[in-house]
C-alpha cells in the first residue's frame, strides 16, 4: 500500500508543482519592476536574431524566463524530480529543456544542447548546477561554448525584496512588487581550437564575471544575499 501511495503522491506533485511555479512567475511578471544593466549587446543580438549562450548561477533561476527576449531558449536540467518539475514549469513559458547532468546523462545532455543550438535555439546554462558546489563554475559550459562557437554572456539579478530558501544553492525568490535588477557582464569567448589551459582560463573568467555581476546587481538594489 505504501509504494502505491508514494507513487500517487509523486504524480500529484509533478502535476501541481509546475502549475504553482508558473503561477508565481506570472504574478512576478505582473508586479515586479525590472531593469537591465549592461544588456545592450545581448539585447542587440536577440533583436537581430543572432544566437546567444547565457550563463547564470543556480540560485538565480527563478527570474530568468521573464528576462529572455530571444526567439527560442533551450536549457539543460537535471534528471532528478526537481529537474522534472522545473522543466514542466518553464515549458509553459516557451523554454525548451534537455535532461542531463555531470553525474547522470551528461554526455547525452551536452550533445542535445549542441543539436538545439545548431537547430537555431539560444542556450541557457547553469555552471554550478545541478548540485553545486554553489558559486563554482564547472568546465562543461566552456566546453559547450567551444563546441558551438559562441561566447557566453554572464547574467545575474538581485531583488529589493526577496526570500532566500535553505536549499543547497540558497535560491533567491523575488517577492511581488520588488525592484529586480539584471546585470549582464562582458561575454567570455572560447576559441574552437582552445586547449585545456585556455579552457580553464575561460572557466575561471566566467566564474569571476558571474560573481561580479551578482555583486553589481545586489549593490544596485541595496541588498546582500548569503
PDB file of C-alpha atoms in Angstrom:
ATOM      1  CA  UNK A   1       0.000   0.000   0.000  1.00  0.00           C
ATOM      2  CA  UNK A   2       2.787   2.451   0.878  1.00  0.00           C
ATOM      3  CA  UNK A   3       4.533   2.266  -2.539  1.00  0.00           C
ATOM      4  CA  UNK A   4       1.198   2.916  -4.247  1.00  0.00           C
ATOM      5  CA  UNK A   5       0.551   5.961  -2.039  1.00  0.00           C
ATOM      6  CA  UNK A   6       4.064   7.160  -2.706  1.00  0.00           C
ATOM      7  CA  UNK A   7       3.596   6.904  -6.475  1.00  0.00           C
ATOM      8  CA  UNK A   8       0.257   8.689  -6.256  1.00  0.00           C
ATOM      9  CA  UNK A   9       1.835  11.485  -4.215  1.00  0.00           C
ATOM     10  CA  UNK A  10       4.672  11.753  -6.721  1.00  0.00           C
ATOM     11  CA  UNK A  11       2.233  12.067  -9.628  1.00  0.00           C
ATOM     12  CA  UNK A  12       0.255  14.715  -7.754  1.00  0.00           C
ATOM     13  CA  UNK A  13       3.416  16.697  -7.010  1.00  0.00           C
ATOM     14  CA  UNK A  14       4.538  16.540 -10.643  1.00  0.00           C
ATOM     15  CA  UNK A  15       1.101  17.695 -11.755  1.00  0.00           C
ATOM     16  CA  UNK A  16       0.640  20.568  -9.304  1.00  0.00           C
ATOM     17  CA  UNK A  17       4.120  21.967  -8.613  1.00  0.00           C
ATOM     18  CA  UNK A  18       4.810  23.179 -12.190  1.00  0.00           C
ATOM     19  CA  UNK A  19       1.449  24.963 -12.238  1.00  0.00           C
ATOM     20  CA  UNK A  20       2.210  26.684  -8.962  1.00  0.00           C
ATOM     21  CA  UNK A  21       5.665  27.749 -10.160  1.00  0.00           C
ATOM     22  CA  UNK A  22       4.192  29.053 -13.411  1.00  0.00           C
ATOM     23  CA  UNK A  23       1.553  30.986 -11.469  1.00  0.00           C
ATOM     24  CA  UNK A  24       4.287  32.522  -9.305  1.00  0.00           C
ATOM     25  CA  UNK A  25       6.189  33.590 -12.416  1.00  0.00           C
ATOM     26  CA  UNK A  26       3.050  35.200 -13.816  1.00  0.00           C
ATOM     27  CA  UNK A  27       2.468  37.068 -10.552  1.00  0.00           C
ATOM     28  CA  UNK A  28       6.044  38.309 -10.578  1.00  0.00           C
ATOM     29  CA  UNK A  29       5.766  39.335 -14.204  1.00  0.00           C
ATOM     30  CA  UNK A  30       2.748  41.481 -13.379  1.00  0.00           C
ATOM     31  CA  UNK A  31       4.108  43.086 -10.230  1.00  0.00           C
ATOM     32  CA  UNK A  32       7.904  43.469 -10.221  1.00  0.00           C
ATOM     33  CA  UNK A  33       9.821  46.348 -11.778  1.00  0.00           C
ATOM     34  CA  UNK A  34      12.650  45.012 -13.909  1.00  0.00           C
ATOM     35  CA  UNK A  35      15.680  46.966 -15.049  1.00  0.00           C
ATOM     36  CA  UNK A  36      18.694  45.864 -17.074  1.00  0.00           C
ATOM     37  CA  UNK A  37      22.296  46.999 -16.790  1.00  0.00           C
ATOM     38  CA  UNK A  38      24.975  46.177 -19.361  1.00  0.00           C
ATOM     39  CA  UNK A  39      22.497  44.256 -21.528  1.00  0.00           C
ATOM     40  CA  UNK A  40      22.751  46.334 -24.719  1.00  0.00           C
ATOM     41  CA  UNK A  41      24.887  43.854 -26.684  1.00  0.00           C
ATOM     42  CA  UNK A  42      22.836  40.861 -25.588  1.00  0.00           C
ATOM     43  CA  UNK A  43      19.573  42.594 -26.497  1.00  0.00           C
ATOM     44  CA  UNK A  44      21.023  43.698 -29.839  1.00  0.00           C
ATOM     45  CA  UNK A  45      21.817  40.100 -30.704  1.00  0.00           C
ATOM     46  CA  UNK A  46      18.333  38.955 -29.737  1.00  0.00           C
ATOM     47  CA  UNK A  47      16.729  41.678 -31.862  1.00  0.00           C
ATOM     48  CA  UNK A  48      18.942  40.705 -34.796  1.00  0.00           C
ATOM     49  CA  UNK A  49      18.041  37.034 -34.420  1.00  0.00           C
ATOM     50  CA  UNK A  50      21.621  36.085 -33.541  1.00  0.00           C
ATOM     51  CA  UNK A  51      22.044  33.055 -31.314  1.00  0.00           C
ATOM     52  CA  UNK A  52      23.424  33.501 -27.832  1.00  0.00           C
ATOM     53  CA  UNK A  53      24.629  31.483 -24.858  1.00  0.00           C
ATOM     54  CA  UNK A  54      23.864  32.845 -21.382  1.00  0.00           C
ATOM     55  CA  UNK A  55      25.064  31.526 -18.034  1.00  0.00           C
ATOM     56  CA  UNK A  56      23.779  32.215 -14.520  1.00  0.00           C
ATOM     57  CA  UNK A  57      24.120  30.708 -11.059  1.00  0.00           C
ATOM     58  CA  UNK A  58      21.652  28.047  -9.992  1.00  0.00           C
ATOM     59  CA  UNK A  59      20.201  30.280  -7.285  1.00  0.00           C
ATOM     60  CA  UNK A  60      19.224  32.856  -9.926  1.00  0.00           C
ATOM     61  CA  UNK A  61      16.967  30.517 -11.917  1.00  0.00           C
ATOM     62  CA  UNK A  62      13.609  31.973 -10.908  1.00  0.00           C
ATOM     63  CA  UNK A  63      13.512  35.191 -12.899  1.00  0.00           C
ATOM     64  CA  UNK A  64      15.424  34.134 -15.999  1.00  0.00           C
ATOM     65  CA  UNK A  65      12.391  33.065 -18.076  1.00  0.00           C
ATOM     66  CA  UNK A  66      10.949  36.568 -17.579  1.00  0.00           C
ATOM     67  CA  UNK A  67      14.114  38.281 -18.822  1.00  0.00           C
ATOM     68  CA  UNK A  68      14.532  36.300 -22.031  1.00  0.00           C
ATOM     69  CA  UNK A  69      13.855  38.253 -25.222  1.00  0.00           C
ATOM     70  CA  UNK A  70      15.021  35.931 -27.994  1.00  0.00           C
ATOM     71  CA  UNK A  71      13.176  33.501 -30.249  1.00  0.00           C
ATOM     72  CA  UNK A  72      13.725  30.163 -28.555  1.00  0.00           C
ATOM     73  CA  UNK A  73      15.667  29.118 -25.474  1.00  0.00           C
ATOM     74  CA  UNK A  74      16.941  25.669 -24.510  1.00  0.00           C
ATOM     75  CA  UNK A  75      18.259  24.839 -21.040  1.00  0.00           C
ATOM     76  CA  UNK A  76      19.875  21.748 -19.521  1.00  0.00           C
ATOM     77  CA  UNK A  77      18.123  20.445 -16.400  1.00  0.00           C
ATOM     78  CA  UNK A  78      18.988  17.517 -14.169  1.00  0.00           C
ATOM     79  CA  UNK A  79      17.259  14.150 -14.415  1.00  0.00           C
ATOM     80  CA  UNK A  80      16.032  14.441 -10.822  1.00  0.00           C
ATOM     81  CA  UNK A  81      12.459  15.058  -9.700  1.00  0.00           C
ATOM     82  CA  UNK A  82      13.299  18.727  -9.119  1.00  0.00           C
ATOM     83  CA  UNK A  83      14.603  18.915 -12.681  1.00  0.00           C
ATOM     84  CA  UNK A  84      11.361  17.394 -13.964  1.00  0.00           C
ATOM     85  CA  UNK A  85       9.275  19.924 -12.037  1.00  0.00           C
ATOM     86  CA  UNK A  86      11.379  22.855 -13.237  1.00  0.00           C
ATOM     87  CA  UNK A  87      11.264  21.567 -16.810  1.00  0.00           C
ATOM     88  CA  UNK A  88       7.483  21.331 -16.843  1.00  0.00           C
ATOM     89  CA  UNK A  89       7.204  24.805 -15.345  1.00  0.00           C
ATOM     90  CA  UNK A  90       9.482  26.605 -17.809  1.00  0.00           C
ATOM     91  CA  UNK A  91       7.954  24.810 -20.787  1.00  0.00           C
ATOM     92  CA  UNK A  92       4.826  26.810 -20.029  1.00  0.00           C
ATOM     93  CA  UNK A  93       6.950  29.878 -20.764  1.00  0.00           C
ATOM     94  CA  UNK A  94       8.223  28.627 -24.102  1.00  0.00           C
ATOM     95  CA  UNK A  95      11.584  27.348 -22.850  1.00  0.00           C
ATOM     96  CA  UNK A  96      12.776  24.007 -24.225  1.00  0.00           C
ATOM     97  CA  UNK A  97      14.611  21.618 -21.927  1.00  0.00           C
ATOM     98  CA  UNK A  98      17.051  18.762 -22.295  1.00  0.00           C
ATOM     99  CA  UNK A  99      17.903  16.468 -19.417  1.00  0.00           C
ATOM    100  CA  UNK A 100      21.287  15.514 -18.058  1.00  0.00           C
ATOM    101  CA  UNK A 101      23.978  16.473 -15.566  1.00  0.00           C
ATOM    102  CA  UNK A 102      27.619  15.939 -14.793  1.00  0.00           C
ATOM    103  CA  UNK A 103      26.740  12.723 -12.959  1.00  0.00           C
ATOM    104  CA  UNK A 104      23.781  11.367 -14.951  1.00  0.00           C
ATOM    105  CA  UNK A 105      23.282  11.718 -18.676  1.00  0.00           C
ATOM    106  CA  UNK A 106      25.959  14.375 -19.039  1.00  0.00           C
ATOM    107  CA  UNK A 107      27.209  13.416 -22.499  1.00  0.00           C
ATOM    108  CA  UNK A 108      23.670  12.972 -23.779  1.00  0.00           C
ATOM    109  CA  UNK A 109      22.663  16.391 -22.439  1.00  0.00           C
ATOM    110  CA  UNK A 110      25.756  18.026 -23.942  1.00  0.00           C
ATOM    111  CA  UNK A 111      25.013  16.618 -27.395  1.00  0.00           C
ATOM    112  CA  UNK A 112      21.349  17.596 -27.121  1.00  0.00           C
ATOM    113  CA  UNK A 113      22.355  21.192 -26.390  1.00  0.00           C
ATOM    114  CA  UNK A 114      24.700  21.238 -29.373  1.00  0.00           C
ATOM    115  CA  UNK A 115      21.882  19.951 -31.593  1.00  0.00           C
ATOM    116  CA  UNK A 116      19.491  22.556 -30.175  1.00  0.00           C
ATOM    117  CA  UNK A 117      21.960  25.344 -30.935  1.00  0.00           C
ATOM    118  CA  UNK A 118      22.528  24.069 -34.454  1.00  0.00           C
ATOM    119  CA  UNK A 119      18.746  23.992 -34.830  1.00  0.00           C
ATOM    120  CA  UNK A 120      18.547  27.707 -34.057  1.00  0.00           C
ATOM    121  CA  UNK A 121      17.956  27.836 -30.291  1.00  0.00           C
ATOM    122  CA  UNK A 122      19.715  30.033 -27.785  1.00  0.00           C
ATOM    123  CA  UNK A 123      21.248  28.188 -24.829  1.00  0.00           C
ATOM    124  CA  UNK A 124      20.910  28.849 -21.090  1.00  0.00           C
ATOM    125  CA  UNK A 125      23.473  27.190 -18.829  1.00  0.00           C
ATOM    126  CA  UNK A 126      23.877  26.859 -15.061  1.00  0.00           C
ATOM    127  CA  UNK A 127      27.609  26.405 -14.377  1.00  0.00           C
ATOM    128  CA  UNK A 128      27.216  25.325 -10.733  1.00  0.00           C
ATOM    129  CA  UNK A 129      24.226  23.007 -11.258  1.00  0.00           C
ATOM    130  CA  UNK A 130      22.624  20.762 -10.518  1.00  0.00           C
ATOM    131  CA  UNK A 131      24.108  20.140  -7.049  1.00  0.00           C
ATOM    132  CA  UNK A 132      26.986  22.546  -6.633  1.00  0.00           C
ATOM    133  CA  UNK A 133      29.315  23.473  -5.169  1.00  0.00           C
ATOM    134  CA  UNK A 134      27.393  26.738  -5.132  1.00  0.00           C
ATOM    135  CA  UNK A 135      29.119  29.542  -6.998  1.00  0.00           C
ATOM    136  CA  UNK A 136      31.757  27.327  -8.615  1.00  0.00           C
ATOM    137  CA  UNK A 137      31.706  27.157 -12.421  1.00  0.00           C
ATOM    138  CA  UNK A 138      32.163  23.668 -13.815  1.00  0.00           C
ATOM    139  CA  UNK A 139      34.078  23.249 -17.088  1.00  0.00           C
ATOM    140  CA  UNK A 140      31.127  21.929 -19.123  1.00  0.00           C
ATOM    141  CA  UNK A 141      29.947  25.429 -20.013  1.00  0.00           C
ATOM    142  CA  UNK A 142      33.182  26.477 -21.709  1.00  0.00           C
ATOM    143  CA  UNK A 143      33.469  23.100 -23.457  1.00  0.00           C
ATOM    144  CA  UNK A 144      29.998  23.692 -24.863  1.00  0.00           C
ATOM    145  CA  UNK A 145      30.891  27.243 -25.911  1.00  0.00           C
ATOM    146  CA  UNK A 146      33.892  25.848 -27.806  1.00  0.00           C
ATOM    147  CA  UNK A 147      31.695  23.233 -29.495  1.00  0.00           C
ATOM    148  CA  UNK A 148      29.071  25.706 -30.732  1.00  0.00           C
ATOM    149  CA  UNK A 149      31.465  28.583 -31.410  1.00  0.00           C
ATOM    150  CA  UNK A 150      29.608  31.203 -29.376  1.00  0.00           C
ATOM    151  CA  UNK A 151      30.656  33.443 -26.463  1.00  0.00           C
ATOM    152  CA  UNK A 152      28.978  33.059 -23.070  1.00  0.00           C
ATOM    153  CA  UNK A 153      27.185  36.048 -21.528  1.00  0.00           C
ATOM    154  CA  UNK A 154      27.262  36.009 -17.698  1.00  0.00           C
ATOM    155  CA  UNK A 155      23.931  37.182 -16.234  1.00  0.00           C
ATOM    156  CA  UNK A 156      22.633  37.661 -12.713  1.00  0.00           C
ATOM    157  CA  UNK A 157      19.939  39.563 -10.853  1.00  0.00           C
ATOM    158  CA  UNK A 158      19.066  40.880  -7.410  1.00  0.00           C
ATOM    159  CA  UNK A 159      15.733  41.894  -5.919  1.00  0.00           C
ATOM    160  CA  UNK A 160      14.970  44.614  -3.413  1.00  0.00           C
ATOM    161  CA  UNK A 161      12.515  42.263  -1.675  1.00  0.00           C
ATOM    162  CA  UNK A 162      13.113  38.513  -1.704  1.00  0.00           C
ATOM    163  CA  UNK A 163      13.162  35.239   0.163  1.00  0.00           C
ATOM    164  CA  UNK A 164      16.222  33.010   0.138  1.00  0.00           C
ATOM    165  CA  UNK A 165      15.490  29.310   0.504  1.00  0.00           C
ATOM    166  CA  UNK A 166      17.536  26.933   2.647  1.00  0.00           C
ATOM    167  CA  UNK A 167      18.313  24.715  -0.339  1.00  0.00           C
ATOM    168  CA  UNK A 168      21.924  23.870  -1.246  1.00  0.00           C
ATOM    169  CA  UNK A 169      22.026  26.802  -3.691  1.00  0.00           C
ATOM    170  CA  UNK A 170      20.211  29.294  -1.395  1.00  0.00           C
ATOM    171  CA  UNK A 171      17.690  30.031  -4.159  1.00  0.00           C
ATOM    172  CA  UNK A 172      16.739  33.714  -4.413  1.00  0.00           C
ATOM    173  CA  UNK A 173      12.988  34.198  -4.927  1.00  0.00           C
ATOM    174  CA  UNK A 174      11.908  37.816  -5.557  1.00  0.00           C
ATOM    175  CA  UNK A 175       8.691  38.941  -3.868  1.00  0.00           C
ATOM    176  CA  UNK A 176       5.819  40.721  -5.611  1.00  0.00           C
ATOM    177  CA  UNK A 177       6.328  44.467  -6.100  1.00  0.00           C
ATOM    178  CA  UNK A 178      10.106  44.139  -5.773  1.00  0.00           C
ATOM    179  CA  UNK A 179      12.573  46.027  -7.891  1.00  0.00           C
ATOM    180  CA  UNK A 180      14.617  43.462  -9.813  1.00  0.00           C
ATOM    181  CA  UNK A 181      17.897  44.455 -11.439  1.00  0.00           C
ATOM    182  CA  UNK A 182      19.528  42.237 -14.055  1.00  0.00           C
ATOM    183  CA  UNK A 183      23.216  42.783 -14.799  1.00  0.00           C
ATOM    184  CA  UNK A 184      24.906  41.343 -17.890  1.00  0.00           C
ATOM    185  CA  UNK A 185      28.675  41.057 -17.971  1.00  0.00           C
ATOM    186  CA  UNK A 186      31.112  41.069 -20.848  1.00  0.00           C
ATOM    187  CA  UNK A 187      30.866  37.791 -22.801  1.00  0.00           C
ATOM    188  CA  UNK A 188      33.528  35.129 -22.370  1.00  0.00           C
ATOM    189  CA  UNK A 189      34.885  33.995 -25.733  1.00  0.00           C
ATOM    190  CA  UNK A 190      36.210  30.463 -26.245  1.00  0.00           C
ATOM    191  CA  UNK A 191      38.160  29.649 -29.412  1.00  0.00           C
ATOM    192  CA  UNK A 192      37.232  26.473 -31.270  1.00  0.00           C
ATOM    193  CA  UNK A 193      40.854  25.340 -31.042  1.00  0.00           C
ATOM    194  CA  UNK A 194      41.225  26.199 -27.328  1.00  0.00           C
ATOM    195  CA  UNK A 195      43.424  23.745 -25.430  1.00  0.00           C
ATOM    196  CA  UNK A 196      42.924  22.656 -21.815  1.00  0.00           C
ATOM    197  CA  UNK A 197      44.834  25.635 -20.433  1.00  0.00           C
ATOM    198  CA  UNK A 198      42.730  28.064 -22.445  1.00  0.00           C
ATOM    199  CA  UNK A 199      39.535  26.292 -21.390  1.00  0.00           C
ATOM    200  CA  UNK A 200      40.492  26.534 -17.717  1.00  0.00           C
ATOM    201  CA  UNK A 201      41.279  30.227 -18.127  1.00  0.00           C
ATOM    202  CA  UNK A 202      37.857  30.778 -19.737  1.00  0.00           C
ATOM    203  CA  UNK A 203      36.141  28.808 -16.958  1.00  0.00           C
ATOM    204  CA  UNK A 204      37.854  30.895 -14.274  1.00  0.00           C
ATOM    205  CA  UNK A 205      36.967  34.112 -16.110  1.00  0.00           C
ATOM    206  CA  UNK A 206      33.316  33.090 -16.378  1.00  0.00           C
ATOM    207  CA  UNK A 207      33.206  32.260 -12.669  1.00  0.00           C
ATOM    208  CA  UNK A 208      34.780  35.604 -11.787  1.00  0.00           C
ATOM    209  CA  UNK A 209      32.373  37.551 -14.009  1.00  0.00           C
ATOM    210  CA  UNK A 210      29.330  35.744 -12.633  1.00  0.00           C
ATOM    211  CA  UNK A 211      30.326  36.716  -9.111  1.00  0.00           C
ATOM    212  CA  UNK A 212      30.962  40.270 -10.311  1.00  0.00           C
ATOM    213  CA  UNK A 213      27.563  40.731 -11.990  1.00  0.00           C
ATOM    214  CA  UNK A 214      25.823  39.245  -8.951  1.00  0.00           C
ATOM    215  CA  UNK A 215      27.598  41.702  -6.657  1.00  0.00           C
ATOM    216  CA  UNK A 216      26.809  44.580  -9.026  1.00  0.00           C
ATOM    217  CA  UNK A 217      23.110  43.672  -9.120  1.00  0.00           C
ATOM    218  CA  UNK A 218      22.937  43.462  -5.329  1.00  0.00           C
ATOM    219  CA  UNK A 219      24.677  46.808  -4.942  1.00  0.00           C
ATOM    220  CA  UNK A 220      22.258  48.345  -7.411  1.00  0.00           C
ATOM    221  CA  UNK A 221      19.191  47.425  -5.326  1.00  0.00           C
ATOM    222  CA  UNK A 222      20.894  47.735  -1.947  1.00  0.00           C
ATOM    223  CA  UNK A 223      20.757  44.136  -0.729  1.00  0.00           C
ATOM    224  CA  UNK A 224      23.130  41.310   0.031  1.00  0.00           C
ATOM    225  CA  UNK A 225      22.497  37.566  -0.105  1.00  0.00           C
ATOM    226  CA  UNK A 226      24.367  34.861   1.747  1.00  0.00           C
TER     227      UNK A 226
END
